[in-house]
PDB file of C-alpha atoms in Angstrom:
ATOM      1  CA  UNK A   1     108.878  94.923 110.040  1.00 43.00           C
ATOM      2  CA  UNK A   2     111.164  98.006 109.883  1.00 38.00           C
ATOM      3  CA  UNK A   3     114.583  95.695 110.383  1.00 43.00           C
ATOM      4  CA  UNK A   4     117.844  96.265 107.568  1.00 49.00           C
ATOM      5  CA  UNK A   5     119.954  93.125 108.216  1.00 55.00           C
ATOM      6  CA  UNK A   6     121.433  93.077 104.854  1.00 68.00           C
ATOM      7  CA  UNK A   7     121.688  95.599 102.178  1.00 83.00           C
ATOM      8  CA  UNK A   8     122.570  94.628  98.145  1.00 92.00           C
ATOM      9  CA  UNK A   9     124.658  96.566  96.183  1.00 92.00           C
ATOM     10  CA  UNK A  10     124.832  96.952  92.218  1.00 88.00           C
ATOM     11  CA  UNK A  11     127.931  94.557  92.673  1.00 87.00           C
ATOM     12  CA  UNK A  12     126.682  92.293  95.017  1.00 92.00           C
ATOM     13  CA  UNK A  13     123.286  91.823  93.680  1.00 94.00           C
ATOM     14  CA  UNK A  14     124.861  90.886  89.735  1.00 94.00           C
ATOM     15  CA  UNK A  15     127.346  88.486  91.735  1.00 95.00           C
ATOM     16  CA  UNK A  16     124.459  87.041  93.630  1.00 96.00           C
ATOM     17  CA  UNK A  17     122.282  86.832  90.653  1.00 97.00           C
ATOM     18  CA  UNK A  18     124.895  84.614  88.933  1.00 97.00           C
ATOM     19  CA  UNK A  19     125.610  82.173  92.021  1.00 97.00           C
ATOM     20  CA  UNK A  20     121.783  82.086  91.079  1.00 97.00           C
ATOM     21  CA  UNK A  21     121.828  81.218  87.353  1.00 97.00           C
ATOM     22  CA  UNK A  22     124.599  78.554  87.856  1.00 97.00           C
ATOM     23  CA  UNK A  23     122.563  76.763  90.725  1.00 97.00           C
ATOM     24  CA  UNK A  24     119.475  76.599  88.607  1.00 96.00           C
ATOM     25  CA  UNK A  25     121.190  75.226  85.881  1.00 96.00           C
ATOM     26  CA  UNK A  26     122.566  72.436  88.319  1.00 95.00           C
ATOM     27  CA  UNK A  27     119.229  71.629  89.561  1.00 92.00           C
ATOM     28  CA  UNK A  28     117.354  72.541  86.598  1.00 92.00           C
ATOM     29  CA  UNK A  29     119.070  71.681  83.640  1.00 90.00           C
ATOM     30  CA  UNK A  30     118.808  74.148  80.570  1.00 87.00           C
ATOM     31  CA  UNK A  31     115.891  72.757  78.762  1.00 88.00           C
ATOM     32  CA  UNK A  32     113.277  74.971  81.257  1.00 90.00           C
ATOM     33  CA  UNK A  33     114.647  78.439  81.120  1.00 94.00           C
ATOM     34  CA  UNK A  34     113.983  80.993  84.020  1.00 96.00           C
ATOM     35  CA  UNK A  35     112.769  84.232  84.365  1.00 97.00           C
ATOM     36  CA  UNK A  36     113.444  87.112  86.904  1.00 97.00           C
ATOM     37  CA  UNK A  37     111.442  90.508  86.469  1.00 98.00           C
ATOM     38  CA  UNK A  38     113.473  93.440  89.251  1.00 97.00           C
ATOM     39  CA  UNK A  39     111.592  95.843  90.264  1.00 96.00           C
ATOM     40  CA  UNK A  40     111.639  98.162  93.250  1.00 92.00           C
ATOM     41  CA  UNK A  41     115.225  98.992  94.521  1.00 92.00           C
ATOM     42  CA  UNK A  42     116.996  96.671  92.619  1.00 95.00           C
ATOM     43  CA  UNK A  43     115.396  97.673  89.771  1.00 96.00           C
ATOM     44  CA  UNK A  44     116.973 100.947  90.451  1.00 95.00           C
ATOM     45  CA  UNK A  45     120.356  99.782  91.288  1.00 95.00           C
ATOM     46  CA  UNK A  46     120.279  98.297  87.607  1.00 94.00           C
ATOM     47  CA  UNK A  47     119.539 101.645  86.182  1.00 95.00           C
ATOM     48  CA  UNK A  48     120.351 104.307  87.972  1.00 95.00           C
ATOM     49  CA  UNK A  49     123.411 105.962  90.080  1.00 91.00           C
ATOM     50  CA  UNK A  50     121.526 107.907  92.938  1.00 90.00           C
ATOM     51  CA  UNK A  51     121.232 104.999  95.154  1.00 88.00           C
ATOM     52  CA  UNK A  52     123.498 102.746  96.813  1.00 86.00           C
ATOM     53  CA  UNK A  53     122.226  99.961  98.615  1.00 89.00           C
ATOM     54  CA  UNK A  54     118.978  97.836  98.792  1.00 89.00           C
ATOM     55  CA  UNK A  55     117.512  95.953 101.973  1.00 82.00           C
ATOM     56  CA  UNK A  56     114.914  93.664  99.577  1.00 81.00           C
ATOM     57  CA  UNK A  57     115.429  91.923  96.183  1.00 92.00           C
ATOM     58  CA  UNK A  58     111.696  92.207  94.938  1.00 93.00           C
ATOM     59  CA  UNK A  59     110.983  90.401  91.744  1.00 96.00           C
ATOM     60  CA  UNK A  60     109.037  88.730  89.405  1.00 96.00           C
ATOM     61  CA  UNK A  61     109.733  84.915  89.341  1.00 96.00           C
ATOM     62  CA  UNK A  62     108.918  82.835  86.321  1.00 95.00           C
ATOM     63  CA  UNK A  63     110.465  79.299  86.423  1.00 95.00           C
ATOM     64  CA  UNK A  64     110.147  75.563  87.397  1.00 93.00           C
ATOM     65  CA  UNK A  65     110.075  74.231  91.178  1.00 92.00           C
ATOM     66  CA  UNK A  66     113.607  74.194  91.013  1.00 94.00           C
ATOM     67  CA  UNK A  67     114.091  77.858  91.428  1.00 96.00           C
ATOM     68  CA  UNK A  68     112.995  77.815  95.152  1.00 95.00           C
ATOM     69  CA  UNK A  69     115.574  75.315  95.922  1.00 96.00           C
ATOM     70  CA  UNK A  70     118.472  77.580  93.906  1.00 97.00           C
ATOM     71  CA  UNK A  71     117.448  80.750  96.085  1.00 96.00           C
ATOM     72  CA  UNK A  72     117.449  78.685  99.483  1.00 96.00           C
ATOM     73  CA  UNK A  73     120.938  77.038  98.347  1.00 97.00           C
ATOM     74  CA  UNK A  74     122.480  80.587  97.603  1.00 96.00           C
ATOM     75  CA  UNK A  75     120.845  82.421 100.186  1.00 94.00           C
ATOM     76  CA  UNK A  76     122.186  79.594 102.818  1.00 95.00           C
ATOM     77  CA  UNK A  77     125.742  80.024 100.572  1.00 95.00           C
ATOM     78  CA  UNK A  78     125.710  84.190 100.960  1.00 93.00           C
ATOM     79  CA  UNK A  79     123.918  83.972 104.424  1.00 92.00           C
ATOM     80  CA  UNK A  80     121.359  86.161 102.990  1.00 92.00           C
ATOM     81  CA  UNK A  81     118.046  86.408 104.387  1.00 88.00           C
ATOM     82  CA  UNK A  82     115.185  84.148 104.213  1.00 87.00           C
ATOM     83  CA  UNK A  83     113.250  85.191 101.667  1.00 88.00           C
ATOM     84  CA  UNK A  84     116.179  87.249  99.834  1.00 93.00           C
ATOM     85  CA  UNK A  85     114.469  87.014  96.487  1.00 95.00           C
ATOM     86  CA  UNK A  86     110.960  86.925  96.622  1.00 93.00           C
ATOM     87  CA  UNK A  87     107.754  87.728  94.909  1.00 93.00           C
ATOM     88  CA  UNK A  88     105.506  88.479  97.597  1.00 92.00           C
ATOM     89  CA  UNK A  89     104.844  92.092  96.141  1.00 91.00           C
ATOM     90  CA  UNK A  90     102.848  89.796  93.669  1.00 93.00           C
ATOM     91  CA  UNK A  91      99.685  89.371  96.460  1.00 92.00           C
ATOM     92  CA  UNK A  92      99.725  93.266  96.756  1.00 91.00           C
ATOM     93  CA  UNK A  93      98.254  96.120  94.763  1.00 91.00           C
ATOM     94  CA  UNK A  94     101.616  97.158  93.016  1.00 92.00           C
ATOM     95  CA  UNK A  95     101.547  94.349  91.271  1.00 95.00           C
ATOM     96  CA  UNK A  96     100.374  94.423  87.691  1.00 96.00           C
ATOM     97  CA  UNK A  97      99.920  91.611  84.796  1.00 95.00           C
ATOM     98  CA  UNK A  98     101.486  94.041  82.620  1.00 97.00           C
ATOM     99  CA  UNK A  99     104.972  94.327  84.261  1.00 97.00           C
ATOM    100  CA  UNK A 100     105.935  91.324  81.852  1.00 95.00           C
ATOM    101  CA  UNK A 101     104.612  93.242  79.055  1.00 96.00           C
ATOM    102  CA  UNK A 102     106.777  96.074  79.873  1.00 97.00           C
ATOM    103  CA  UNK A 103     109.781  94.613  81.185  1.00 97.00           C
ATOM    104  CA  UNK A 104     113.070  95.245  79.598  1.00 97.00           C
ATOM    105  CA  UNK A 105     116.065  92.800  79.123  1.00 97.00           C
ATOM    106  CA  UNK A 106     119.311  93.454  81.513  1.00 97.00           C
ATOM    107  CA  UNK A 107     121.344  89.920  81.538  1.00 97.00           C
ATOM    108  CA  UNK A 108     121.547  86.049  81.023  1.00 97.00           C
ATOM    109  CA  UNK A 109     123.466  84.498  83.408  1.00 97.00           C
ATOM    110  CA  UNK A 110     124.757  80.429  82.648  1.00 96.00           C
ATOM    111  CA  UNK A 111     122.430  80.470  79.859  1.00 95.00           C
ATOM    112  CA  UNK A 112     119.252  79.614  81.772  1.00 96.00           C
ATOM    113  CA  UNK A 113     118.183  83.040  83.750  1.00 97.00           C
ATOM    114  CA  UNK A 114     116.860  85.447  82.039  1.00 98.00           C
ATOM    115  CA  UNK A 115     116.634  88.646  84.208  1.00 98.00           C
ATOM    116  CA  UNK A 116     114.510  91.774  82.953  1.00 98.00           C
ATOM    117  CA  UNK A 117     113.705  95.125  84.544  1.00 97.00           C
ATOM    118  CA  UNK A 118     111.641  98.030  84.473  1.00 96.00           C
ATOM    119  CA  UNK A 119     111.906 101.100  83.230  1.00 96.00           C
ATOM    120  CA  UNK A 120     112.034 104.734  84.894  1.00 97.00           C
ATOM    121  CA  UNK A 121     108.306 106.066  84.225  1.00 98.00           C
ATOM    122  CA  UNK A 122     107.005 102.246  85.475  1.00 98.00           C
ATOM    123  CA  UNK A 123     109.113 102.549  88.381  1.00 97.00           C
ATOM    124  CA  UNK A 124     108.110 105.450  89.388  1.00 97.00           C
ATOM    125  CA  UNK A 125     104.044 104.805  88.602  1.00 97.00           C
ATOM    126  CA  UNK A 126     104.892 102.035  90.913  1.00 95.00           C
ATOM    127  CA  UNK A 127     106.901 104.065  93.830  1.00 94.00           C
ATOM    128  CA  UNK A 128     103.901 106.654  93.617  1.00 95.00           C
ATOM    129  CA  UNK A 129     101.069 103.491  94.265  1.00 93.00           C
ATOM    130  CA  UNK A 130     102.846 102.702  97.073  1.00 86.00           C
ATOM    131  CA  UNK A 131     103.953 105.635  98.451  1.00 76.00           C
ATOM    132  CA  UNK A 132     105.644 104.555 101.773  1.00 74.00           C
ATOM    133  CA  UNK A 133     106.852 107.723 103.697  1.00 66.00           C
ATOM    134  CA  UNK A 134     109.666 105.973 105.631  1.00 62.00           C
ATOM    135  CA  UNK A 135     110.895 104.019 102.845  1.00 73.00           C
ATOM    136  CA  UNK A 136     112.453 105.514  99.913  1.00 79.00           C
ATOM    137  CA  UNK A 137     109.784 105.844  97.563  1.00 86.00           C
ATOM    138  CA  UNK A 138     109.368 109.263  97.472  1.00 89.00           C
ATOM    139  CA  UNK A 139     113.358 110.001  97.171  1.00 89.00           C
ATOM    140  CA  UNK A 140     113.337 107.570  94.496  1.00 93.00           C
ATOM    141  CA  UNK A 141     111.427 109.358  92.230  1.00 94.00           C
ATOM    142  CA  UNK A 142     113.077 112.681  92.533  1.00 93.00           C
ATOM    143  CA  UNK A 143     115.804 110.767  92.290  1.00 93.00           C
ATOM    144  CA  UNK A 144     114.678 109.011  88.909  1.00 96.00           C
ATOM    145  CA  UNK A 145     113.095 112.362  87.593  1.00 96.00           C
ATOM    146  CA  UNK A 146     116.948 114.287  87.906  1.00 94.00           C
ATOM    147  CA  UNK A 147     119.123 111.050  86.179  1.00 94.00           C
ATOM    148  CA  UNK A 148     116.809 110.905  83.467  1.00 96.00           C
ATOM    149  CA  UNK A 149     116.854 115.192  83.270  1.00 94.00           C
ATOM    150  CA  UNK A 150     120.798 114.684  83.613  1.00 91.00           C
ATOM    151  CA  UNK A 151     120.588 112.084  80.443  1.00 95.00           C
ATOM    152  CA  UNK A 152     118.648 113.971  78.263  1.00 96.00           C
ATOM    153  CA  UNK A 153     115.705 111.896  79.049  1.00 97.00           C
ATOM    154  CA  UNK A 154     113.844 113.749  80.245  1.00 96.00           C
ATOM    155  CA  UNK A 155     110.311 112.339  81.959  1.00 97.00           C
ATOM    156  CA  UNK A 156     107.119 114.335  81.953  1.00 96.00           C
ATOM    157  CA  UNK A 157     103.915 113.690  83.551  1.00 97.00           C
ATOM    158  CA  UNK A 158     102.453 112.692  80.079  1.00 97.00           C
ATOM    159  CA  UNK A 159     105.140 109.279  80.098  1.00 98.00           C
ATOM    160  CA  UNK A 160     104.010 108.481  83.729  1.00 98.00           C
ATOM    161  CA  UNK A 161     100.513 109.189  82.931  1.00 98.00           C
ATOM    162  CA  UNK A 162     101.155 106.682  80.318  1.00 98.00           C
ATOM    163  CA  UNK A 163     102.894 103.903  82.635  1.00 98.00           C
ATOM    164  CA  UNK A 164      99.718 104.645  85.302  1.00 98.00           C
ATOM    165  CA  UNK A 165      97.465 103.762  82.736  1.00 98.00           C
ATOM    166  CA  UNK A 166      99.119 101.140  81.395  1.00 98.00           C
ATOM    167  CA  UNK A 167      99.693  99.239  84.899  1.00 97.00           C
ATOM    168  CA  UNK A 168      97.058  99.976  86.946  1.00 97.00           C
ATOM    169  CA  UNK A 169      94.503 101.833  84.333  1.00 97.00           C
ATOM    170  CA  UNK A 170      94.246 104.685  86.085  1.00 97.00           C
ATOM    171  CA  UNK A 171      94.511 106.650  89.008  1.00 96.00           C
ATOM    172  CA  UNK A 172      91.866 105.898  90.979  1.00 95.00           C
ATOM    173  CA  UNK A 173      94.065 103.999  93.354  1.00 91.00           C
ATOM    174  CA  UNK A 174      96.620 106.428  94.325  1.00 93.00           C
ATOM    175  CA  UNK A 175      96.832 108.604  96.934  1.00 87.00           C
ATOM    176  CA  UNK A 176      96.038 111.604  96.678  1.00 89.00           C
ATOM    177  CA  UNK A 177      98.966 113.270  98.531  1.00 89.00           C
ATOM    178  CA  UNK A 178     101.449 111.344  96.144  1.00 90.00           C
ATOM    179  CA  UNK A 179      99.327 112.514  93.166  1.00 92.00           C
ATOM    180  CA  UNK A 180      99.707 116.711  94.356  1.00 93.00           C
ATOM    181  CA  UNK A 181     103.505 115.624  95.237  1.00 92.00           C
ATOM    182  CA  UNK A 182     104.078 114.426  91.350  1.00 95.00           C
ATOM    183  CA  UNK A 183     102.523 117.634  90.083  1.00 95.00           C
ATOM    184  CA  UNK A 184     104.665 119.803  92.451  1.00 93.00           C
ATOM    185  CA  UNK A 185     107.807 117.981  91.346  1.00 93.00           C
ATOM    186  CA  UNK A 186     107.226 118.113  87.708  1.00 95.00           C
ATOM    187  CA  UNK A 187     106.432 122.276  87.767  1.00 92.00           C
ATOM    188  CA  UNK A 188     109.776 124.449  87.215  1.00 87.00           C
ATOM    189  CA  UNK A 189     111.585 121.198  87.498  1.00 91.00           C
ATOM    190  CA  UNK A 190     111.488 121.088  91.448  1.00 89.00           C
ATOM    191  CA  UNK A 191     112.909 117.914  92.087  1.00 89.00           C
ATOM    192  CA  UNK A 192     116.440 119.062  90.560  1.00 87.00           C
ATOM    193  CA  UNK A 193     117.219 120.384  93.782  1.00 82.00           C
ATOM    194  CA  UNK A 194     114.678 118.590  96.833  1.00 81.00           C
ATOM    195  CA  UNK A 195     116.208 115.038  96.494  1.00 73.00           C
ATOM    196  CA  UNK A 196     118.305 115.568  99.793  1.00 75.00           C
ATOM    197  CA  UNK A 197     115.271 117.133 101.797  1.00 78.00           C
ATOM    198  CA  UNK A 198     113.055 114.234 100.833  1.00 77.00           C
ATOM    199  CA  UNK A 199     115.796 111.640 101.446  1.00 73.00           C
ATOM    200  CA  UNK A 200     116.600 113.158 105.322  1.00 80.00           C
ATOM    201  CA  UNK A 201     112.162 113.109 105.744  1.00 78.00           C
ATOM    202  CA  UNK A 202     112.508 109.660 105.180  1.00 73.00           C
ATOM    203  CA  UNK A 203     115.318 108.727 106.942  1.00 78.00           C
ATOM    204  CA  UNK A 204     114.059 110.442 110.202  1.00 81.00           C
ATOM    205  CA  UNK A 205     110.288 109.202 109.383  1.00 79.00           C
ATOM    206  CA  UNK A 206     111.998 105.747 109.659  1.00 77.00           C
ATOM    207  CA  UNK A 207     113.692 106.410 113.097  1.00 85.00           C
ATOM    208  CA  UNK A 208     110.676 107.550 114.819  1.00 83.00           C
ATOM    209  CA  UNK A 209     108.468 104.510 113.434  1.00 83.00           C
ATOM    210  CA  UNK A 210     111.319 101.946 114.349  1.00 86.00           C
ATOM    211  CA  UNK A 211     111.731 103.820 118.526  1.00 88.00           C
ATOM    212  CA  UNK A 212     107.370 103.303 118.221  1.00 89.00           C
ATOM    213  CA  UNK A 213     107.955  99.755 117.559  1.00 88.00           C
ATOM    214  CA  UNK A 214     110.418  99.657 119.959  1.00 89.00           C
ATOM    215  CA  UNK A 215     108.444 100.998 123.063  1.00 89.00           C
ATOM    216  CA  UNK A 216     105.299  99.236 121.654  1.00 88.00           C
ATOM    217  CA  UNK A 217     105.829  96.096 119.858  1.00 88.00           C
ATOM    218  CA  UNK A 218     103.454  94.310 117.377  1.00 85.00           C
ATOM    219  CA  UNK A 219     101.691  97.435 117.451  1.00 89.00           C
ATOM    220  CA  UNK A 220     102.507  98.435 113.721  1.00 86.00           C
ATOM    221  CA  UNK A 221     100.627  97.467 110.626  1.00 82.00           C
ATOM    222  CA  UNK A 222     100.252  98.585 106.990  1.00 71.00           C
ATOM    223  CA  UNK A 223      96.934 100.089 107.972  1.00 76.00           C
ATOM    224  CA  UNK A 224      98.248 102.235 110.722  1.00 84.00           C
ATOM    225  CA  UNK A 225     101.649 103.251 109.519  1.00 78.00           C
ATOM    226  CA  UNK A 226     100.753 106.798 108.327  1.00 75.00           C
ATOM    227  CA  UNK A 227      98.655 107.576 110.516  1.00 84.00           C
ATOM    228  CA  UNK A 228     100.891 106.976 113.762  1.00 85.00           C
ATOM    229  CA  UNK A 229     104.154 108.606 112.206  1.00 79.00           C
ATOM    230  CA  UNK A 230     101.406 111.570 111.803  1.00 79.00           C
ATOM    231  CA  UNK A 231     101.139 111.908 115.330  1.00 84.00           C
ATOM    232  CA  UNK A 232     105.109 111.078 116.284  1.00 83.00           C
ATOM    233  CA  UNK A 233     105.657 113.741 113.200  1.00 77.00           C
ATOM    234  CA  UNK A 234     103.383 116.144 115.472  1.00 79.00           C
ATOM    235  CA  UNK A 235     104.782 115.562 119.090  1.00 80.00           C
ATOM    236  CA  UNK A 236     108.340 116.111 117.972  1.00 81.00           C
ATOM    237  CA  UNK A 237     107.582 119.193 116.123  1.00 78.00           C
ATOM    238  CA  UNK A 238     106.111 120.560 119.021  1.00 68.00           C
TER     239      UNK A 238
END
């Protein structure tokens, strides 16, 4: 569950997102336009600098039948993954009605795929919902929080407040840890200078979950993950 067999770039994912739009028109025809909704790390890529790669292409997909085919045809083309562009965050909690609502426009590609994204404050509503310790969801909102301060635009907690309430109507549903980690961000501006210290956490919270699975296979699950990089966290501190 922890695997990286393929990572999209800014480039890659536009060129892939085109071999996309032209297959769907083959298949398809024009008179049934497509929609694609980015969200996660692509959704990043799109808009921001401070990352460079993505493992997973997670998306909104609103189209015909024909769309499944396209992704198998250019995924088989590319020798992407199964499952390359999917919208199986769709069955989970991140996922909100309102995300269409919200969406922004980003490109048309052959005329017949629209693809939309989502703004900073909804991405990082979304990165704080989930709040995966060995993925980058933490690092991703620093690093969100210092491109917007860098542009001028900068994000308080009152505009992600705002995208909270607006997705999810609340926070009821977060975690409390990633709610006391926004606040501690946002005071004197904190994450202007922690993005690196987050982003090494991560990385070494994903090598100790990935030797687990190694020495015990199958054992990981959603439901467990925190609580057994807890205890690896604690043995190799000691």
């Amino acid at each position: 569950m922890l695997s990286e067999d393929k990572t999209f770039t800014k480039e890659n994912l536009d060129s892939y997102l085109k071999a996309l739009g032209k297959e769907f028109r083959k298949q398809n025809g024009t008179a049934i336009p497509a929609e694609i909704i980015l969200i996660g790390g692509a959704a990043i890529l799109v808009n921001y600098g401070f990352r460079d790669m993505t493992t997973d292409i997670d998306a909104v997909i609103r189209a015909s039948s024909a769309m499944q085919d396209a992704i198998n045809t250019v995924g088989s083309r590319f020798e992407l993954p199964a499952g390359w562009l999917n919208s199986d965050f769709m069955k989970t909690a991140l996922y909100s009605a309102a995300l269409s609502e919200i969406s922004e426009y980003y490109r048309t590609f052959s005329n017949v795929l629209q693809v939309r994204t989502v703004s900073g404050e909804y991405l990082i509503a979304m990165k704080l919902r989930s709040g995966r310790k060995y993925k980058n969801d933490l690092s991703d909102v620093v690093g969100i929080l210092t491109e917007q301060y860098d542009r001028g635009k900068e994000l308080g907690f009152d505009d992600i407040d705002k995208a909270v309430q607006k997705l999810y109507g609340g926070w009821e549903s977060f975690p409390e840890e990633t709610i006391r980690f926004l606040t501690d961000l946002l005071a004197d501006h904190k994450y202007l200078r922690l993005f690196e210290d987050i982003r090494i956490e991560e990385i070494r919270a994903k090598e100790m979950l990935i030797d687990f699975e190694n020495g015990y296979p199958h054992t990981l699950k959603e439901s467990n993950l925190d609580s057994i990089l807890e205890a690896l966290r604690k043995k190799a501190d000691k």
